[in-house]
PDB file of C-alpha atoms in Angstrom:
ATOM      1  CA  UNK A1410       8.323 -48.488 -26.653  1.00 90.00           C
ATOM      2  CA  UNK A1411       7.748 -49.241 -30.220  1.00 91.00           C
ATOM      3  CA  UNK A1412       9.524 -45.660 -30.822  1.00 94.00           C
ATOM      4  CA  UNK A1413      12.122 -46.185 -28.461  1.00 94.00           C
ATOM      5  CA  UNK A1414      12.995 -49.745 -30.892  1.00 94.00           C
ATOM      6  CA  UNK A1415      12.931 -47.994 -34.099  1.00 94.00           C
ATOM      7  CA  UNK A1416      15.440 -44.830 -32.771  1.00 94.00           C
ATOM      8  CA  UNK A1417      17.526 -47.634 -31.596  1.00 93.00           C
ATOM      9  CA  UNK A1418      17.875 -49.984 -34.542  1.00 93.00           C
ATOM     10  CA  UNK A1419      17.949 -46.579 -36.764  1.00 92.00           C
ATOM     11  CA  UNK A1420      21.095 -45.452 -34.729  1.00 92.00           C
ATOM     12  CA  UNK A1421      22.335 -48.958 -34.529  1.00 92.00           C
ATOM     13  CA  UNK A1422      22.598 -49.833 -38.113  1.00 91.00           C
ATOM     14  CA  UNK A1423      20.195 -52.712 -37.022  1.00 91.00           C
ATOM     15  CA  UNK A1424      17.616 -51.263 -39.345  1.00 91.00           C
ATOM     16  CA  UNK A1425      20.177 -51.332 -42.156  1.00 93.00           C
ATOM     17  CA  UNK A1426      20.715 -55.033 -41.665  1.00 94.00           C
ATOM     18  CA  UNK A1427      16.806 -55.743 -41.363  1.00 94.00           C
ATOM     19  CA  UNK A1428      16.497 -54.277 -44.587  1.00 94.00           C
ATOM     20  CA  UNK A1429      18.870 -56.649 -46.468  1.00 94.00           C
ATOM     21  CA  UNK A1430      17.009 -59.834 -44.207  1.00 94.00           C
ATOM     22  CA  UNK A1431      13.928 -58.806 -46.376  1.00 94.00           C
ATOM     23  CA  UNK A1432      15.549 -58.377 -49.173  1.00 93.00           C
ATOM     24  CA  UNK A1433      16.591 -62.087 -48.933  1.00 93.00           C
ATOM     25  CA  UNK A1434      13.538 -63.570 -48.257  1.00 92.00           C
ATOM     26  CA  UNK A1435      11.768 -61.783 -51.025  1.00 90.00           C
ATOM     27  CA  UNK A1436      13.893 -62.624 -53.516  1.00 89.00           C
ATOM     28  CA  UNK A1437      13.857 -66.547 -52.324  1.00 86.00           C
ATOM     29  CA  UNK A1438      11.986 -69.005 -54.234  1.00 81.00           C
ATOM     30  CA  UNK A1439      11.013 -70.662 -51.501  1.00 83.00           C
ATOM     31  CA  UNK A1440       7.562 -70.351 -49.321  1.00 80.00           C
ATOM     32  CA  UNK A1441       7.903 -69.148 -45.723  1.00 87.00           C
ATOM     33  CA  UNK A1442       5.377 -69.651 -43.032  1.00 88.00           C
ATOM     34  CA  UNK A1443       7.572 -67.882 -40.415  1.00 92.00           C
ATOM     35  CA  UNK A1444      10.622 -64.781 -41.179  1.00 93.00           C
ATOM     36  CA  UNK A1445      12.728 -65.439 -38.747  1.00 93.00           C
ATOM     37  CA  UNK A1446      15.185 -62.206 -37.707  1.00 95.00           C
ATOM     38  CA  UNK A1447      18.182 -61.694 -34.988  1.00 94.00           C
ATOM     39  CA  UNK A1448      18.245 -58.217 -33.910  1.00 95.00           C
ATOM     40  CA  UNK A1449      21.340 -57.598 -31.381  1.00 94.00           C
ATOM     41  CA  UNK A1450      21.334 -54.990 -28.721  1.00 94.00           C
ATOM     42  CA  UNK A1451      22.850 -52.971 -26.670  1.00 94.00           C
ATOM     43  CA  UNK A1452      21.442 -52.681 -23.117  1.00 90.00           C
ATOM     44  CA  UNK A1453      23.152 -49.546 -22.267  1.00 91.00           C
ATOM     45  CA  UNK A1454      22.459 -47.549 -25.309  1.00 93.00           C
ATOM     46  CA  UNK A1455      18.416 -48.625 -25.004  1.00 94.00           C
ATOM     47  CA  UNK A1456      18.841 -47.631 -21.462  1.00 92.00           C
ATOM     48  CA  UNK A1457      20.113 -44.712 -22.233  1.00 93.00           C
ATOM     49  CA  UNK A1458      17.719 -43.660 -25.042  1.00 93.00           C
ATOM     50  CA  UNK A1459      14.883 -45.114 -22.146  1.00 93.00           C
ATOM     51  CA  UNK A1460      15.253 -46.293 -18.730  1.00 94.00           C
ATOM     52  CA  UNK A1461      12.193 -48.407 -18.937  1.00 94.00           C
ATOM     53  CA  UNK A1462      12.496 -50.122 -21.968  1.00 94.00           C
ATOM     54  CA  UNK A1463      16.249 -50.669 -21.291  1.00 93.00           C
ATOM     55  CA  UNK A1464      14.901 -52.372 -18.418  1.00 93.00           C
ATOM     56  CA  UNK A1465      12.194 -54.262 -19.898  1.00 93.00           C
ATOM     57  CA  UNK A1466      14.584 -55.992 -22.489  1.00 94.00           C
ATOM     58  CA  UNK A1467      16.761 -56.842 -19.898  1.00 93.00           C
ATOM     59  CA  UNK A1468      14.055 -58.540 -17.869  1.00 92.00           C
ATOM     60  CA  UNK A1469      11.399 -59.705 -20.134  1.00 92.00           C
ATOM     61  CA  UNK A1470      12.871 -60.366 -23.160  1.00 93.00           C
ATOM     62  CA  UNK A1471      10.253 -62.303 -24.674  1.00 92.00           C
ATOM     63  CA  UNK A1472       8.047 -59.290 -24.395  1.00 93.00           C
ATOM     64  CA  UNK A1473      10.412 -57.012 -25.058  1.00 95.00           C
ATOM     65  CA  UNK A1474      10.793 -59.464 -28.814  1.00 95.00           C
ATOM     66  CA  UNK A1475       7.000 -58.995 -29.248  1.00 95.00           C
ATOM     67  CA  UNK A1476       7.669 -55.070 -29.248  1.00 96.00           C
ATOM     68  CA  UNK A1477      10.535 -55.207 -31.981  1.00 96.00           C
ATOM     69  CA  UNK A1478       8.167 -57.818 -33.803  1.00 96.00           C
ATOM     70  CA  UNK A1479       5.649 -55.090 -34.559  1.00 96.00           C
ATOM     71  CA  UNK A1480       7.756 -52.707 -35.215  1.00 95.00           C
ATOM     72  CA  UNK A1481       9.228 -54.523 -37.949  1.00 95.00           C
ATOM     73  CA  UNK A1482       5.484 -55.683 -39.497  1.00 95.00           C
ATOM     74  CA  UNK A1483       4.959 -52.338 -39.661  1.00 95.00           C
ATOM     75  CA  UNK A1484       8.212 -51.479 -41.484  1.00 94.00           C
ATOM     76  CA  UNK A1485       7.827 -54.044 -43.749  1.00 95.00           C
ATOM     77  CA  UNK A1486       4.591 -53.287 -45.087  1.00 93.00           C
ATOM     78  CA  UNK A1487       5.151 -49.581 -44.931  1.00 93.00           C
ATOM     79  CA  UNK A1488       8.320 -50.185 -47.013  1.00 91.00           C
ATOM     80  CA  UNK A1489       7.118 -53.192 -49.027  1.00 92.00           C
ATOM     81  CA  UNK A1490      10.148 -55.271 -48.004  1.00 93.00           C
ATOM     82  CA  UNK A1491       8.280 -58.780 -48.494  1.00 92.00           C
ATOM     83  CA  UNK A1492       5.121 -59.352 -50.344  1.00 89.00           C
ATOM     84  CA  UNK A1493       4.633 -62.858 -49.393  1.00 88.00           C
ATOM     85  CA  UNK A1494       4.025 -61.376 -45.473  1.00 90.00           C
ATOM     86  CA  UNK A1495       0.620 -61.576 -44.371  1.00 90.00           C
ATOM     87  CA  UNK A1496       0.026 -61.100 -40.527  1.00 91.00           C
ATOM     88  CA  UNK A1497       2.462 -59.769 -37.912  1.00 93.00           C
ATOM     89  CA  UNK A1498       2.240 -63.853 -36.584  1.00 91.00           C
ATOM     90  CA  UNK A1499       5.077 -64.904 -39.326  1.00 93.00           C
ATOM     91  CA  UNK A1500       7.508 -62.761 -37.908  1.00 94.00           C
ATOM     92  CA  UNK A1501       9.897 -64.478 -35.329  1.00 93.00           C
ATOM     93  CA  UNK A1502      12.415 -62.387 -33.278  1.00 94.00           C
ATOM     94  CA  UNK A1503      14.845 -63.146 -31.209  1.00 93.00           C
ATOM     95  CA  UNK A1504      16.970 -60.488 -29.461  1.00 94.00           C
ATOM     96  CA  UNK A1505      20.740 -61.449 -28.803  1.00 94.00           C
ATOM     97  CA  UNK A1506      22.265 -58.809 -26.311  1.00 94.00           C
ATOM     98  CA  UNK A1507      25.850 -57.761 -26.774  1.00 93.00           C
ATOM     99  CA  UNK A1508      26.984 -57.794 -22.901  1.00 91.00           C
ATOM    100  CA  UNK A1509      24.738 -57.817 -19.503  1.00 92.00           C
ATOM    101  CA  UNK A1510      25.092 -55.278 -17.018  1.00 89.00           C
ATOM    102  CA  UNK A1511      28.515 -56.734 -14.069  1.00 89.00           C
ATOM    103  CA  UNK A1512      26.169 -57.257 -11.322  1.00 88.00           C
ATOM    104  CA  UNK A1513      25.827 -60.428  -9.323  1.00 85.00           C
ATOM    105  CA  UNK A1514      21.916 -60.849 -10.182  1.00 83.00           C
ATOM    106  CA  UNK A1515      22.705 -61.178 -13.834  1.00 87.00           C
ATOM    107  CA  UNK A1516      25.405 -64.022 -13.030  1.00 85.00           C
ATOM    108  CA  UNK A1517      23.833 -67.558 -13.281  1.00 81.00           C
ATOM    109  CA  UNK A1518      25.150 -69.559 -10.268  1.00 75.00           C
ATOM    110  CA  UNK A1519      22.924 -72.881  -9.405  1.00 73.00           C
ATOM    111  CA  UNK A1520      25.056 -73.100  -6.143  1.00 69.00           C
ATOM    112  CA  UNK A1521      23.861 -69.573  -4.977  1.00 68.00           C
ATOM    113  CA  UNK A1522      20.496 -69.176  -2.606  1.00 59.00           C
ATOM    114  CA  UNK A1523      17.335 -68.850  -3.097  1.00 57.00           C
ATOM    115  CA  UNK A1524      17.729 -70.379  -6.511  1.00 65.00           C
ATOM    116  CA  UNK A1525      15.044 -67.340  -8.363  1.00 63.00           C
ATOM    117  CA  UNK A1526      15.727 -68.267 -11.811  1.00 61.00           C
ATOM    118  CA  UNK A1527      11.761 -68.576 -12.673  1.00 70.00           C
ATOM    119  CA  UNK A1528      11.835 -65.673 -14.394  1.00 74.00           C
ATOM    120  CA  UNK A1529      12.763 -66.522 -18.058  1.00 80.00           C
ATOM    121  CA  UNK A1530      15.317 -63.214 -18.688  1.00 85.00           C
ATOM    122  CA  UNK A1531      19.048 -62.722 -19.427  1.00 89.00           C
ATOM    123  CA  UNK A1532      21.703 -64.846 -17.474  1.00 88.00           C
ATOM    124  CA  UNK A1533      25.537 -64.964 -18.186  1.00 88.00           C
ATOM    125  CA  UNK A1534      26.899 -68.623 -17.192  1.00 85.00           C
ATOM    126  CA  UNK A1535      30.366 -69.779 -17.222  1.00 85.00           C
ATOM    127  CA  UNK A1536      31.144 -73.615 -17.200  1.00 88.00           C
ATOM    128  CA  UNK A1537      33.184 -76.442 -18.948  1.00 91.00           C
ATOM    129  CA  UNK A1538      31.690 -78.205 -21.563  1.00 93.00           C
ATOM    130  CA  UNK A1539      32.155 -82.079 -20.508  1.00 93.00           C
ATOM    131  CA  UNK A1540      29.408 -83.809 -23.005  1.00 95.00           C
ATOM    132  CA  UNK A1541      27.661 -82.929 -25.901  1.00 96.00           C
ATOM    133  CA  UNK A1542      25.735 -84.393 -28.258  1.00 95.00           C
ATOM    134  CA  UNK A1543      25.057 -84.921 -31.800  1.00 96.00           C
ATOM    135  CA  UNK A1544      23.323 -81.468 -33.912  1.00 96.00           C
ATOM    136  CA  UNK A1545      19.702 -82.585 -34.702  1.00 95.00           C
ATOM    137  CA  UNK A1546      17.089 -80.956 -36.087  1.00 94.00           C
ATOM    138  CA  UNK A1547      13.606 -79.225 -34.373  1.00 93.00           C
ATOM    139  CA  UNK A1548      10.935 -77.296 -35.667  1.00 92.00           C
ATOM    140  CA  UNK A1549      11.400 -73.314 -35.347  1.00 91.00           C
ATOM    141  CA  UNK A1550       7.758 -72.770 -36.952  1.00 91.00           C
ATOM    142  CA  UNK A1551       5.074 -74.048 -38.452  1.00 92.00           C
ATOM    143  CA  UNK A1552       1.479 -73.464 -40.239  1.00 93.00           C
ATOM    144  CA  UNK A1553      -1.775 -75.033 -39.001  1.00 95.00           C
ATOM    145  CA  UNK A1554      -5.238 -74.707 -41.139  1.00 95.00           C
ATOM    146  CA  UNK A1555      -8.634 -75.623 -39.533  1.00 95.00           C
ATOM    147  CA  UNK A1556      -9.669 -78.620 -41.098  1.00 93.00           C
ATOM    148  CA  UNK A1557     -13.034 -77.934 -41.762  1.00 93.00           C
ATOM    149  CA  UNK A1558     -12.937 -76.932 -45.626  1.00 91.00           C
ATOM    150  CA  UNK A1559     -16.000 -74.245 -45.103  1.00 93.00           C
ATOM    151  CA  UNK A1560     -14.526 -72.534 -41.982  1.00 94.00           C
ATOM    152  CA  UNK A1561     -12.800 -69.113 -42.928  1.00 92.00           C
ATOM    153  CA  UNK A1562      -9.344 -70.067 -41.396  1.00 92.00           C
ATOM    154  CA  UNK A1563      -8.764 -73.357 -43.341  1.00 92.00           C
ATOM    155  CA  UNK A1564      -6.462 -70.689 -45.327  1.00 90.00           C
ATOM    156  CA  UNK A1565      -3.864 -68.256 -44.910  1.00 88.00           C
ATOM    157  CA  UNK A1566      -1.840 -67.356 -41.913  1.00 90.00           C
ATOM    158  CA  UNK A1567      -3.718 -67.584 -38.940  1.00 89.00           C
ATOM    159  CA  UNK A1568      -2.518 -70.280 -37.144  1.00 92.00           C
ATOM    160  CA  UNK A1569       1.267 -70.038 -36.660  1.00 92.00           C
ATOM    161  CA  UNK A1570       3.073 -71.620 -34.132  1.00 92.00           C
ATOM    162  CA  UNK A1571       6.879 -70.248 -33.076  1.00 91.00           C
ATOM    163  CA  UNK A1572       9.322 -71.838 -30.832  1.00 91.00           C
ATOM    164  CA  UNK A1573      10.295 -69.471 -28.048  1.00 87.00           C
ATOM    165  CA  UNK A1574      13.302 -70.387 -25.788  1.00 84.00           C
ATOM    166  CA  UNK A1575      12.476 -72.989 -22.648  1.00 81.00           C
ATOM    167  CA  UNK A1576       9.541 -74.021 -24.256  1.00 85.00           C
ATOM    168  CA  UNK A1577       9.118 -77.923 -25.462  1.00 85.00           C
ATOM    169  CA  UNK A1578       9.211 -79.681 -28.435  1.00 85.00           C
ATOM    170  CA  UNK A1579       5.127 -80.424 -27.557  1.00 87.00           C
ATOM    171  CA  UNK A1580       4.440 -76.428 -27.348  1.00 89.00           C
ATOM    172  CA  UNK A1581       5.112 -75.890 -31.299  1.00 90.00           C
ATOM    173  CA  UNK A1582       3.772 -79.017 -32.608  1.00 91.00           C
ATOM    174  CA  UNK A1583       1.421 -81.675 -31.792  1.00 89.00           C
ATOM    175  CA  UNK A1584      -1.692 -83.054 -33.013  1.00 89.00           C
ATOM    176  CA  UNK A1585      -4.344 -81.310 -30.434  1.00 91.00           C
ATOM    177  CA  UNK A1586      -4.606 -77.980 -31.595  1.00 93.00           C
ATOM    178  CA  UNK A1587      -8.475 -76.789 -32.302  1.00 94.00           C
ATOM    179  CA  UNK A1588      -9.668 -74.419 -34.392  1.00 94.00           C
ATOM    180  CA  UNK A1589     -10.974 -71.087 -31.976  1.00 92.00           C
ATOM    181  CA  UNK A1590     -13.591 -70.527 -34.471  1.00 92.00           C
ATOM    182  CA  UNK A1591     -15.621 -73.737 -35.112  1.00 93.00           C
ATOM    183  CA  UNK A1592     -13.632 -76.056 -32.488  1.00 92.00           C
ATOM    184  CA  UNK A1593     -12.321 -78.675 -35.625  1.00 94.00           C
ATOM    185  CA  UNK A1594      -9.204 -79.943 -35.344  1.00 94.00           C
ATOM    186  CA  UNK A1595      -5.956 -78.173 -36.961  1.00 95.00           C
ATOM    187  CA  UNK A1596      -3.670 -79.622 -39.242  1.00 94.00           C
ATOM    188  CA  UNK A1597      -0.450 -78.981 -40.195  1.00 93.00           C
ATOM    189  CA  UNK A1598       0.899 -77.789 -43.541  1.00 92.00           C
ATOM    190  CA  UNK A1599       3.874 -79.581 -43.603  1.00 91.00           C
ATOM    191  CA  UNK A1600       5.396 -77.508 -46.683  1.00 90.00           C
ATOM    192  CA  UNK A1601       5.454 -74.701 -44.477  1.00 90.00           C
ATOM    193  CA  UNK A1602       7.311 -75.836 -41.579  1.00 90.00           C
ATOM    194  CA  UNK A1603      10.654 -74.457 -40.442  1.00 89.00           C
ATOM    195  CA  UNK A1604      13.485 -76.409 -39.178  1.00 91.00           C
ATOM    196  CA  UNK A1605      16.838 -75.388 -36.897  1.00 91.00           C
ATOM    197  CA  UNK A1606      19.681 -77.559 -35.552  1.00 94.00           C
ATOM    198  CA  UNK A1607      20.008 -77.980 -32.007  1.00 94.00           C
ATOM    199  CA  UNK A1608      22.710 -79.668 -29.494  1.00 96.00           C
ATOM    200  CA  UNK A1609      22.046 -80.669 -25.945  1.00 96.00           C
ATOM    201  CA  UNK A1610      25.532 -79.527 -23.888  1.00 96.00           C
ATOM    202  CA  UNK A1611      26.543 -81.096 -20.234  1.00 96.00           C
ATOM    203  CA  UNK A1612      28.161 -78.419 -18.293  1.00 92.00           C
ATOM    204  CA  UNK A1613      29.511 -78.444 -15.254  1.00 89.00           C
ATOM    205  CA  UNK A1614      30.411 -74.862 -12.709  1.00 84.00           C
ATOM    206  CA  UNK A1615      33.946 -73.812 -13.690  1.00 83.00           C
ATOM    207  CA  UNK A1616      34.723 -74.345  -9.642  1.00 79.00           C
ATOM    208  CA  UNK A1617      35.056 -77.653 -10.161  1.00 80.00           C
ATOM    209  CA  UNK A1618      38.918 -76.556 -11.566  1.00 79.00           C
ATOM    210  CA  UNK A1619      39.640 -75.801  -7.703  1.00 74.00           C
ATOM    211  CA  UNK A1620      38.456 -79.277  -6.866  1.00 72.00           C
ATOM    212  CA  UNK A1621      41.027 -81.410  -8.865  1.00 71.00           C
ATOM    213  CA  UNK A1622      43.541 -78.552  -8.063  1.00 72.00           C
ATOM    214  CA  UNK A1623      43.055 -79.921  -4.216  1.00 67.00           C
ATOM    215  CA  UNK A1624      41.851 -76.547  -3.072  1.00 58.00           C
ATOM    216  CA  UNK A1625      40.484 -77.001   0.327  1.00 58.00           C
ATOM    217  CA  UNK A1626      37.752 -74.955   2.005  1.00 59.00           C
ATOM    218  CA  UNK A1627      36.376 -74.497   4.847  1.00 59.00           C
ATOM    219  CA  UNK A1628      33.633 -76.731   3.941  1.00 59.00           C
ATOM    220  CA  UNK A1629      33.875 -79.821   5.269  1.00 59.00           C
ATOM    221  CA  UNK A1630      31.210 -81.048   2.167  1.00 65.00           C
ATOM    222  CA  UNK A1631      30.393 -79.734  -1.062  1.00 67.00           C
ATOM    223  CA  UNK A1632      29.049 -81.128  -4.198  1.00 74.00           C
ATOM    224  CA  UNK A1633      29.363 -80.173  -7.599  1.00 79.00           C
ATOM    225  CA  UNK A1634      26.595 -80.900 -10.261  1.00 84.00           C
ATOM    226  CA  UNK A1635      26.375 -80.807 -13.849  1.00 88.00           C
ATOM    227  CA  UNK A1636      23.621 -79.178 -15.699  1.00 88.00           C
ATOM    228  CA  UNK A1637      21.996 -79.020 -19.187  1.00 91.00           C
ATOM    229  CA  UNK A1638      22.105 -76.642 -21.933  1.00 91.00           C
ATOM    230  CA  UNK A1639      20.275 -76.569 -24.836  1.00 92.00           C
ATOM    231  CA  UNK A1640      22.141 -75.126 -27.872  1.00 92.00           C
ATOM    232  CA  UNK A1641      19.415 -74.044 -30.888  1.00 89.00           C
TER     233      UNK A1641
END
């Protein structure tokens, strides 16, 4: 697979763009704990260069990200794009996809049963945006060190902690991580941490519109409910 992702962001011009990513964070001033990178891709042509990892992007994304984050560890320290990079752990990717195949399974509709959306891969929704709420910030990444001065990992880049999407607030930082070598508490190195903006949307299915058009089905009952997106 890690073949398969190199061909395709070699072909894509994604590789290209990766390049000049580095380039940026090396010459910054500033100290990163986590590189954060947005590849995009294109279902069809992965698909087409192989089935299985065509498929595997389009249903386990976040694995499918851990597969394009090696590849580009490796490319950086082959190439000597950043110098401040230590482990793989401070790389953060997150895979946009141009379009989704036009089949019903990949159409998010909460009124539609069963209601199988457990599995945490690629949706396309379509609503009307009736709230939303003011941009704050959240942490994309941050640095812990073991707290015990004589344990090996009370340095470097061991303990790195990434948001990935559906996951909480809690599940990036809080104060109960332990150390898996000596079992001390972990602290955060607050110089290191990364921030992003992100906006909570109320959304509502677009069939309301048929609703206050007076559209009348053969339903004698039906309700329409609002739902929550999270913008980062």
């Amino acid at each position: 697979m890690r073949e398969v992702a190199l061909v395709y962001l070699d072909r894509s011009g994604g590789l290209q763009k990766f390049v000049q990513d580095c380039r940026k964070y090396n010459d910054s001033k500033q100290s990163y704990a986590v590189y954060r990178f947005i590849i995009s891709v294109n279902p069809s042509d992965i698909a087409e260069l192989d089935a299985a990892f065509g498929n595997y992007i389009l249903h386990q994304p976040l694995q499918a990200a851990q597969v394009f984050q090696s590849v580009c560890f490796i490319a950086i320290k082959t190439l000597s794009l950043i110098e401040q990079l230590q482990t793989e752990a401070q790389i953060s990717i997150l895979l946009k996809p141009t379009h989704l195949p036009p089949l019903p399974s990949y159409i998010l509709s909460l009124s539609a049963f069963p209601l199988n959306y457990t599995s945490q891969r690629f949706y396309m929704a379509e609503g009307i945006a009736i709230a939303m709420g003011t941009v704050t910030k959240y942490t994309q990444g941050a640095r812990f060190l073991c707290s015990e001065e004589t344990c090996p990992l009370s340095e470097g880049f061991r303990y790195i902690r990434v948001h990935l999407p559906g996951a909480t607030e809690s599940a990036t930082v809080r104060s109960d991580f332990v150390c898996s070598l000596c079992s001390s508490p972990l602290q955060e190195d607050m110089k290191y941490r990364v921030l992003g903006d992100k906006q909570i949307v109320e959304m509502i299915d677009i069939k309301v519109l048929n609703a206050l058009k007076g559209y009348s089905s053969d339903q004698s009952h039906f309700r329409i409910q609002t739902y929550t997106v999270f913008l980062r």
